[in-house]
Amino acid sequence: MLFSSTPKATREELFDREEELSELEKLLNIYPIVVVTGLRRVGKSSLIRVYLNEHENYFMSIDVRKLYEMSFGNISSLHLTRLVGEELNKISKIEKLSSFLRKIRGISIHGSSVEIDAKQFELSDMFEKLEAFAAKNNKNFIVFFDEAQYLKFYGARGGEEIRMLLAYSYDNLPHVRFIFTGSEVGMLHDFLKFEDPDSPLYGRAMGFLTVKPFSFELSLEFLRKGFEELEEKIDFDLSEVVKQLDGIVGYLVLFGLKYMTMKNKDKALQEVFSTMSVLFEKELSEITKRSPRYMTVLKSIAIGINTWTGLKNVLHARGDFVSDSRLFSVLETLQKLSLVEKFQDRYRITDQVLERILRE
Ligand code: ADP
Ligand code: MG
């Protein structure tokens, strides 16, 4: 069903994205590491899940945001091992794989369930065994880290251990491939550090794919198809909805779901904005805790005060005599979080729905 709030998993549920699916396949054939970015709720997780489910590969998926939340901001190897264990449990049902898993230090298998002794278990050892398994079967083993920018909270060195492991795998394990997604594009780049000469991943070529919002036409078609699927007759102009929500499919889905219970376009739209307002508040809580400047700057940009001087004046008028370097770093962080983008010396909010919420 198109209007469902969880990420899609099968081709039939996925609207459009043919080009992205074939691009992803192409990139994975060339590069051991593929980085998929795009705004929040644009459909990254869905795209990749469908790809993984529909292709002749082995895979495991790690939701790094979940990992971050369950570890209260400091991810240890224990936390990661626990999620890896859950994933291995899912794939241990593949008969041939369980005999390989047995060879990994720290892993024991009872029936079809996998147990990991975290003290003995090493990710690098697991990757080596998975490489042997994949090579033998002439397939790839794909490790998918969703919202991977949170890996910078792994260990005590900003995720350095993971970068080292990735570099090792990149150079030595050709059948183990990685997909990283990130809604916070700058933060993801900060974690991967492929442009930093001191980083283990420096100089490794990677594939990049950006998932874009749907065009106006496609968004309309998406809504039309979604309502058709539910046999819902629509008596209003769908383009009104797309104008307000733009082509971010997560919002269109939310509208569809709200409409189905409320049967009123304006009320459903209102519900989308109020639901998102709560979600954004949660998503922005981290930076608003750090400094009230972030919210002031975001709100100012949303109402059109979008130049450097303009923003500085706003803060000064509030008695906050921010230095140039501090304001620079506030704006840089907001850009790294993909909340703000810069276009010809003006800043703007990347997401139309967030922009409207900030204006209210
Ligand atoms: P992201 O990972 O970019 O935040 P998700 O994949 O979680 O986005 O998608 C957000 C919402 O949009 C979910 O409800 C999902 O089911 C829906 N969705 C995403 N892509 C599609 C698509 N191509 N067709 C139909 N629904 C989609
Ligand atoms: Mg996602």
GROMACS .gro file of C-alpha atoms and ligand atoms in nm:
model
  388
    1MET     CA    1   0.000   0.000   0.000
    2LEU     CA    2   0.138   0.343  -0.093
    3PHE     CA    3  -0.007   0.517   0.213
    4SER     CA    4   0.178   0.334   0.488
    5SER     CA    5   0.399   0.500   0.741
    6THR     CA    6   0.679   0.244   0.767
    7PRO     CA    7   0.955   0.230   0.505
    8LYS     CA    8   0.859   0.023   0.203
    9ALA     CA    9   1.015  -0.321   0.157
   10THR     CA   10   0.889  -0.456  -0.174
   11ARG     CA   11   0.892  -0.335  -0.531
   12GLU     CA   12   0.510  -0.333  -0.557
   13GLU     CA   13   0.478  -0.086  -0.270
   14LEU     CA   14   0.745   0.147  -0.402
   15PHE     CA   15   0.623   0.431  -0.621
   16ASP     CA   16   0.856   0.527  -0.906
   17ARG     CA   17   1.233   0.525  -0.822
   18GLU     CA   18   1.327   0.295  -1.114
   19GLU     CA   19   1.616   0.522  -1.204
   20GLU     CA   20   1.745   0.532  -0.849
   21LEU     CA   21   1.723   0.153  -0.817
   22SER     CA   22   1.927   0.094  -1.129
   23GLU     CA   23   2.173   0.367  -1.035
   24LEU     CA   24   2.219   0.206  -0.695
   25GLU     CA   25   2.288  -0.127  -0.857
   26LYS     CA   26   2.541   0.029  -1.092
   27LEU     CA   27   2.721   0.208  -0.810
   28LEU     CA   28   2.734  -0.104  -0.593
   29ASN     CA   29   2.898  -0.293  -0.877
   30ILE     CA   30   3.170  -0.031  -0.902
   31TYR     CA   31   3.230   0.091  -0.547
   32PRO     CA   32   3.271  -0.100  -0.219
   33ILE     CA   33   3.107   0.196  -0.043
   34VAL     CA   34   2.796   0.375  -0.166
   35VAL     CA   35   2.663   0.683   0.010
   36VAL     CA   36   2.294   0.767  -0.032
   37THR     CA   37   2.180   1.108   0.085
   38GLY     CA   38   1.858   1.305   0.074
   39LEU     CA   39   1.626   1.508   0.293
   40ARG     CA   40   1.444   1.350   0.584
   41ARG     CA   41   1.144   1.140   0.471
   42VAL     CA   42   1.231   1.163   0.102
   43GLY     CA   43   1.244   0.783   0.075
   44LYS     CA   44   1.606   0.669   0.128
   45SER     CA   45   1.539   0.379   0.363
   46SER     CA   46   1.254   0.256   0.143
   47LEU     CA   47   1.467   0.267  -0.170
   48ILE     CA   48   1.746   0.067  -0.013
   49ARG     CA   49   1.525  -0.185   0.161
   50VAL     CA   50   1.350  -0.258  -0.165
   51TYR     CA   51   1.683  -0.289  -0.341
   52LEU     CA   52   1.820  -0.530  -0.081
   53ASN     CA   53   1.506  -0.741  -0.074
   54GLU     CA   54   1.483  -0.768  -0.450
   55HIS     CA   55   1.841  -0.851  -0.535
   56GLU     CA   56   2.042  -1.167  -0.525
   57ASN     CA   57   2.272  -1.056  -0.247
   58TYR     CA   58   2.315  -1.127   0.119
   59PHE     CA   59   2.270  -0.831   0.347
   60MET     CA   60   2.232  -0.699   0.697
   61SER     CA   61   2.082  -0.361   0.795
   62ILE     CA   62   2.179  -0.159   1.096
   63ASP     CA   63   1.962   0.137   1.192
   64VAL     CA   64   2.224   0.362   1.346
   65ARG     CA   65   1.972   0.613   1.476
   66LYS     CA   66   1.809   0.335   1.673
   67LEU     CA   67   2.152   0.230   1.794
   68TYR     CA   68   2.224   0.588   1.901
   69GLU     CA   69   1.896   0.613   2.089
   70MET     CA   70   1.928   0.281   2.269
   71SER     CA   71   2.280   0.371   2.379
   72PHE     CA   72   2.188   0.722   2.501
   73GLY     CA   73   2.430   0.896   2.272
   74ASN     CA   74   2.742   0.689   2.320
   75ILE     CA   75   2.751   0.379   2.104
   76SER     CA   76   2.974   0.098   2.229
   77SER     CA   77   3.082  -0.217   2.049
   78LEU     CA   78   2.844  -0.403   2.281
   79HIS     CA   79   2.545  -0.213   2.144
   80LEU     CA   80   2.652  -0.266   1.788
   81THR     CA   81   2.719  -0.634   1.849
   82ARG     CA   82   2.368  -0.675   1.984
   83LEU     CA   83   2.210  -0.537   1.665
   84VAL     CA   84   2.450  -0.736   1.448
   85GLY     CA   85   2.340  -1.046   1.641
   86GLU     CA   86   1.975  -0.973   1.561
   87GLU     CA   87   2.062  -0.939   1.194
   88LEU     CA   88   2.266  -1.259   1.191
   89ASN     CA   89   1.969  -1.434   1.348
   90LYS     CA   90   1.756  -1.326   1.054
   91ILE     CA   91   2.002  -1.459   0.798
   92SER     CA   92   2.109  -1.772   0.984
   93LYS     CA   93   1.799  -1.933   0.834
   94ILE     CA   94   1.997  -1.950   0.511
   95GLU     CA   95   2.130  -2.302   0.546
   96LYS     CA   96   2.471  -2.249   0.391
   97LEU     CA   97   2.545  -1.938   0.590
   98SER     CA   98   2.506  -2.094   0.931
   99SER     CA   99   2.804  -2.322   0.874
  100PHE     CA  100   3.012  -2.011   0.797
  101LEU     CA  101   2.881  -1.823   1.097
  102ARG     CA  102   2.996  -2.109   1.317
  103LYS     CA  103   3.353  -2.027   1.219
  104ILE     CA  104   3.331  -1.673   1.358
  105ARG     CA  105   3.494  -1.635   1.696
  106GLY     CA  106   3.240  -1.569   1.970
  107ILE     CA  107   2.944  -1.703   1.775
  108SER     CA  108   2.757  -2.017   1.868
  109ILE     CA  109   2.454  -2.153   1.692
  110HIS     CA  110   2.166  -2.332   1.858
  111GLY     CA  111   1.917  -2.466   1.609
  112SER     CA  112   1.872  -2.165   1.387
  113SER     CA  113   1.937  -1.904   1.653
  114VAL     CA  114   2.267  -1.722   1.679
  115GLU     CA  115   2.428  -1.632   2.007
  116ILE     CA  116   2.716  -1.389   2.034
  117ASP     CA  117   2.966  -1.368   2.313
  118ALA     CA  118   3.049  -0.999   2.281
  119LYS     CA  119   3.381  -1.041   2.461
  120GLN     CA  120   3.524  -1.268   2.195
  121PHE     CA  121   3.341  -1.137   1.893
  122GLU     CA  122   3.522  -0.906   1.648
  123LEU     CA  123   3.353  -0.728   1.359
  124SER     CA  124   3.663  -0.766   1.141
  125ASP     CA  125   3.658  -1.142   1.193
  126MET     CA  126   3.291  -1.151   1.098
  127PHE     CA  127   3.353  -0.949   0.781
  128GLU     CA  128   3.630  -1.188   0.677
  129LYS     CA  129   3.404  -1.488   0.714
  130LEU     CA  130   3.122  -1.312   0.532
  131GLU     CA  131   3.367  -1.232   0.252
  132ALA     CA  132   3.458  -1.600   0.219
  133PHE     CA  133   3.093  -1.696   0.218
  134ALA     CA  134   2.991  -1.436  -0.039
  135ALA     CA  135   3.290  -1.510  -0.263
  136LYS     CA  136   3.214  -1.880  -0.259
  137ASN     CA  137   2.858  -1.813  -0.369
  138ASN     CA  138   2.960  -1.548  -0.617
  139LYS     CA  139   2.745  -1.280  -0.456
  140ASN     CA  140   2.802  -0.971  -0.252
  141PHE     CA  141   2.737  -0.930   0.116
  142ILE     CA  142   2.593  -0.584   0.167
  143VAL     CA  143   2.609  -0.411   0.502
  144PHE     CA  144   2.358  -0.128   0.522
  145PHE     CA  145   2.406   0.144   0.783
  146ASP     CA  146   2.095   0.363   0.788
  147GLU     CA  147   2.138   0.724   0.912
  148ALA     CA  148   2.508   0.648   0.939
  149GLN     CA  149   2.612   0.997   1.054
  150TYR     CA  150   2.535   0.873   1.406
  151LEU     CA  151   2.834   0.637   1.378
  152LYS     CA  152   3.046   0.931   1.485
  153PHE     CA  153   2.913   0.852   1.832
  154TYR     CA  154   3.071   0.506   1.813
  155GLY     CA  155   3.355   0.454   2.061
  156ALA     CA  156   3.561   0.733   2.207
  157ARG     CA  157   3.730   0.852   1.888
  158GLY     CA  158   3.445   0.979   1.673
  159GLY     CA  159   3.391   0.647   1.500
  160GLU     CA  160   3.757   0.602   1.404
  161GLU     CA  161   3.741   0.225   1.472
  162ILE     CA  162   3.459   0.193   1.221
  163ARG     CA  163   3.649   0.399   0.962
  164MET     CA  164   3.951   0.171   1.009
  165LEU     CA  165   3.737  -0.135   0.968
  166LEU     CA  166   3.579   0.013   0.655
  167ALA     CA  167   3.919   0.091   0.508
  168TYR     CA  168   4.038  -0.262   0.580
  169SER     CA  169   3.729  -0.410   0.423
  170TYR     CA  170   3.754  -0.172   0.126
  171ASP     CA  171   4.107  -0.289   0.049
  172ASN     CA  172   4.080  -0.658   0.131
  173LEU     CA  173   3.724  -0.783   0.118
  174PRO     CA  174   3.587  -0.720  -0.231
  175HIS     CA  175   3.258  -0.904  -0.175
  176VAL     CA  176   3.166  -0.707   0.135
  177ARG     CA  177   3.003  -0.382   0.029
  178PHE     CA  178   2.855  -0.099   0.229
  179ILE     CA  179   2.562   0.133   0.186
  180PHE     CA  180   2.541   0.439   0.408
  181THR     CA  181   2.246   0.671   0.416
  182GLY     CA  182   2.224   1.009   0.578
  183SER     CA  183   1.963   1.281   0.613
  184GLU     CA  184   2.227   1.503   0.768
  185VAL     CA  185   2.455   1.512   0.469
  186GLY     CA  186   2.733   1.727   0.611
  187MET     CA  187   2.739   1.522   0.930
  188LEU     CA  188   2.769   1.202   0.728
  189HIS     CA  189   3.063   1.347   0.535
  190ASP     CA  190   3.218   1.449   0.867
  191PHE     CA  191   3.195   1.089   0.983
  192LEU     CA  192   3.331   0.930   0.665
  193LYS     CA  193   3.617   1.181   0.639
  194PHE     CA  194   3.721   1.069   0.295
  195GLU     CA  195   3.875   1.407   0.222
  196ASP     CA  196   4.087   1.416   0.535
  197PRO     CA  197   4.444   1.296   0.466
  198ASP     CA  198   4.470   1.172   0.826
  199SER     CA  199   4.161   0.954   0.795
  200PRO     CA  200   4.176   0.581   0.719
  201LEU     CA  201   3.924   0.630   0.438
  202TYR     CA  202   4.118   0.908   0.269
  203GLY     CA  203   4.140   0.873  -0.106
  204ARG     CA  204   3.901   0.579  -0.137
  205ALA     CA  205   3.659   0.634  -0.423
  206MET     CA  206   3.293   0.598  -0.325
  207GLY     CA  207   2.965   0.602  -0.509
  208PHE     CA  208   2.718   0.881  -0.436
  209LEU     CA  209   2.346   0.887  -0.494
  210THR     CA  210   2.107   1.167  -0.398
  211VAL     CA  211   1.742   1.080  -0.354
  212LYS     CA  212   1.539   1.382  -0.462
  213PRO     CA  213   1.182   1.482  -0.381
  214PHE     CA  214   0.923   1.390  -0.644
  215SER     CA  215   0.839   1.647  -0.909
  216PHE     CA  216   0.506   1.826  -0.886
  217GLU     CA  217   0.354   1.593  -1.148
  218LEU     CA  218   0.483   1.276  -0.984
  219SER     CA  219   0.362   1.392  -0.644
  220LEU     CA  220   0.015   1.444  -0.787
  221GLU     CA  221   0.022   1.100  -0.942
  222PHE     CA  222   0.142   0.950  -0.617
  223LEU     CA  223  -0.156   1.094  -0.428
  224ARG     CA  224  -0.397   0.993  -0.703
  225LYS     CA  225  -0.269   0.637  -0.702
  226GLY     CA  226  -0.266   0.615  -0.325
  227PHE     CA  227  -0.632   0.718  -0.297
  228GLU     CA  228  -0.725   0.494  -0.589
  229GLU     CA  229  -0.570   0.199  -0.409
  230LEU     CA  230  -0.796   0.270  -0.112
  231GLU     CA  231  -1.093   0.324  -0.344
  232GLU     CA  232  -1.136   0.673  -0.207
  233LYS     CA  233  -1.315   0.925  -0.431
  234ILE     CA  234  -1.150   1.264  -0.406
  235ASP     CA  235  -1.355   1.579  -0.465
  236PHE     CA  236  -1.087   1.842  -0.418
  237ASP     CA  237  -0.788   1.962  -0.613
  238LEU     CA  238  -0.487   1.750  -0.520
  239SER     CA  239  -0.249   2.014  -0.652
  240GLU     CA  240  -0.345   2.229  -0.351
  241VAL     CA  241  -0.196   1.960  -0.129
  242VAL     CA  242   0.122   1.924  -0.331
  243LYS     CA  243   0.170   2.300  -0.331
  244GLN     CA  244   0.171   2.299   0.046
  245LEU     CA  245   0.366   1.979   0.109
  246ASP     CA  246   0.604   1.967  -0.188
  247GLY     CA  247   0.742   1.638  -0.323
  248ILE     CA  248   0.868   1.479  -0.003
  249VAL     CA  249   0.688   1.149  -0.015
  250GLY     CA  250   0.677   1.102   0.362
  251TYR     CA  251   0.452   1.410   0.391
  252LEU     CA  252   0.229   1.295   0.107
  253VAL     CA  253   0.186   0.959   0.281
  254LEU     CA  254   0.104   1.131   0.607
  255PHE     CA  255  -0.155   1.347   0.432
  256GLY     CA  256  -0.312   1.039   0.274
  257LEU     CA  257  -0.337   0.862   0.607
  258LYS     CA  258  -0.481   1.168   0.783
  259TYR     CA  259  -0.731   1.225   0.506
  260MET     CA  260  -0.856   0.868   0.529
  261THR     CA  261  -0.957   0.919   0.889
  262MET     CA  262  -1.074   1.282   0.872
  263LYS     CA  263  -1.219   1.299   0.519
  264ASN     CA  264  -1.144   1.669   0.508
  265LYS     CA  265  -0.858   1.815   0.308
  266ASP     CA  266  -0.790   2.123   0.517
  267LYS     CA  267  -0.813   1.940   0.846
  268ALA     CA  268  -0.586   1.665   0.716
  269LEU     CA  269  -0.331   1.922   0.601
  270GLN     CA  270  -0.349   2.092   0.937
  271GLU     CA  271  -0.286   1.755   1.103
  272VAL     CA  272   0.021   1.697   0.885
  273PHE     CA  273   0.167   2.026   1.000
  274SER     CA  274   0.092   1.969   1.365
  275THR     CA  275   0.228   1.613   1.359
  276MET     CA  276   0.543   1.732   1.187
  277SER     CA  277   0.579   2.020   1.427
  278VAL     CA  278   0.605   1.774   1.717
  279LEU     CA  279   0.850   1.555   1.524
  280PHE     CA  280   1.070   1.850   1.428
  281GLU     CA  281   1.073   1.971   1.785
  282LYS     CA  282   1.217   1.635   1.883
  283GLU     CA  283   1.464   1.635   1.596
  284LEU     CA  284   1.582   1.986   1.675
  285SER     CA  285   1.599   1.935   2.051
  286GLU     CA  286   1.967   1.843   2.037
  287ILE     CA  287   2.079   2.175   1.885
  288THR     CA  288   1.826   2.392   2.068
  289LYS     CA  289   1.968   2.253   2.392
  290ARG     CA  290   2.315   2.359   2.280
  291SER     CA  291   2.220   2.719   2.210
  292PRO     CA  292   1.903   2.926   2.153
  293ARG     CA  293   2.082   3.086   1.857
  294TYR     CA  294   2.000   2.793   1.633
  295MET     CA  295   1.627   2.845   1.667
  296THR     CA  296   1.654   3.222   1.628
  297VAL     CA  297   1.854   3.179   1.309
  298LEU     CA  298   1.620   2.911   1.171
  299LYS     CA  299   1.309   3.118   1.240
  300SER     CA  300   1.466   3.430   1.091
  301ILE     CA  301   1.562   3.248   0.773
  302ALA     CA  302   1.212   3.104   0.751
  303ILE     CA  303   1.057   3.453   0.749
  304GLY     CA  304   1.303   3.575   0.488
  305ILE     CA  305   1.583   3.731   0.690
  306ASN     CA  306   1.827   3.525   0.495
  307THR     CA  307   2.153   3.715   0.457
  308TRP     CA  308   2.459   3.711   0.680
  309THR     CA  309   2.414   4.076   0.779
  310GLY     CA  310   2.043   4.034   0.833
  311LEU     CA  311   2.094   3.740   1.067
  312LYS     CA  312   2.366   3.917   1.256
  313ASN     CA  313   2.142   4.220   1.305
  314VAL     CA  314   1.861   4.002   1.438
  315LEU     CA  315   2.089   3.852   1.701
  316HIS     CA  316   2.237   4.190   1.792
  317ALA     CA  317   1.890   4.341   1.828
  318ARG     CA  318   1.820   4.070   2.083
  319GLY     CA  319   2.125   4.168   2.281
  320ASP     CA  320   2.324   3.867   2.160
  321PHE     CA  321   2.648   4.016   2.031
  322VAL     CA  322   2.756   3.704   1.848
  323SER     CA  323   3.102   3.702   1.693
  324ASP     CA  324   3.144   3.639   1.320
  325SER     CA  325   3.312   3.307   1.381
  326ARG     CA  326   3.029   3.188   1.611
  327LEU     CA  327   2.760   3.289   1.364
  328PHE     CA  328   2.958   3.119   1.090
  329SER     CA  329   2.970   2.799   1.289
  330VAL     CA  330   2.597   2.812   1.372
  331LEU     CA  331   2.517   2.845   1.002
  332GLU     CA  332   2.766   2.575   0.912
  333THR     CA  333   2.610   2.332   1.158
  334LEU     CA  334   2.261   2.404   1.025
  335GLN     CA  335   2.389   2.333   0.675
  336LYS     CA  336   2.561   2.013   0.783
  337LEU     CA  337   2.233   1.900   0.935
  338SER     CA  338   2.073   1.968   0.595
  339LEU     CA  339   1.825   2.205   0.759
  340VAL     CA  340   1.957   2.509   0.576
  341GLU     CA  341   2.117   2.553   0.236
  342LYS     CA  342   2.302   2.845   0.090
  343PHE     CA  343   2.220   2.980  -0.250
  344GLN     CA  344   2.397   3.286  -0.393
  345ASP     CA  345   2.478   3.440  -0.056
  346ARG     CA  346   2.129   3.377   0.081
  347TYR     CA  347   2.026   3.105   0.318
  348ARG     CA  348   1.706   2.908   0.295
  349ILE     CA  349   1.529   2.628   0.479
  350THR     CA  350   1.566   2.308   0.278
  351ASP     CA  351   1.225   2.171   0.366
  352GLN     CA  352   0.911   2.366   0.281
  353VAL     CA  353   0.706   2.204   0.557
  354LEU     CA  354   0.966   2.284   0.820
  355GLU     CA  355   0.987   2.639   0.685
  356ARG     CA  356   0.616   2.692   0.738
  357ILE     CA  357   0.626   2.539   1.087
  358LEU     CA  358   0.912   2.772   1.180
  359ARG     CA  359   0.712   3.071   1.058
  360GLU     CA  360   0.421   3.000   1.287
  361ADP     P1  361   1.382   0.839   0.461
  361ADP     O1  362   1.455   0.714   0.492
  361ADP     O2  363   1.443   0.917   0.349
  361ADP     O3  364   1.361   0.926   0.582
  361ADP     P2  365   1.154   0.664   0.427
  361ADP     O4  366   1.201   0.562   0.333
  361ADP     O5  367   1.145   0.628   0.571
  361ADP     O6  368   1.236   0.800   0.409
  361ADP     O7  369   1.011   0.711   0.375
  361ADP     C1  370   0.929   0.805   0.441
  361ADP     C2  371   0.783   0.767   0.418
  361ADP     O8  372   0.752   0.770   0.279
  361ADP     C3  373   0.744   0.626   0.463
  361ADP     O9  374   0.610   0.632   0.504
  361ADP     C4  375   0.753   0.542   0.338
  361ADP    O10  376   0.664   0.434   0.341
  361ADP     C5  377   0.712   0.641   0.230
  361ADP     N1  378   0.784   0.620   0.101
  361ADP     C6  379   0.914   0.645   0.076
  361ADP     N2  380   0.946   0.623  -0.052
  361ADP     C7  381   0.832   0.580  -0.111
  361ADP     C8  382   0.799   0.541  -0.244
  361ADP     N3  383   0.890   0.543  -0.343
  361ADP     N4  384   0.672   0.504  -0.269
  361ADP     C9  385   0.580   0.504  -0.171
  361ADP     N5  386   0.603   0.540  -0.045
  361ADP    C10  387   0.728   0.579  -0.014
  362MG      MG  388   1.535   0.651   0.674
   0.00000   0.00000   0.00000
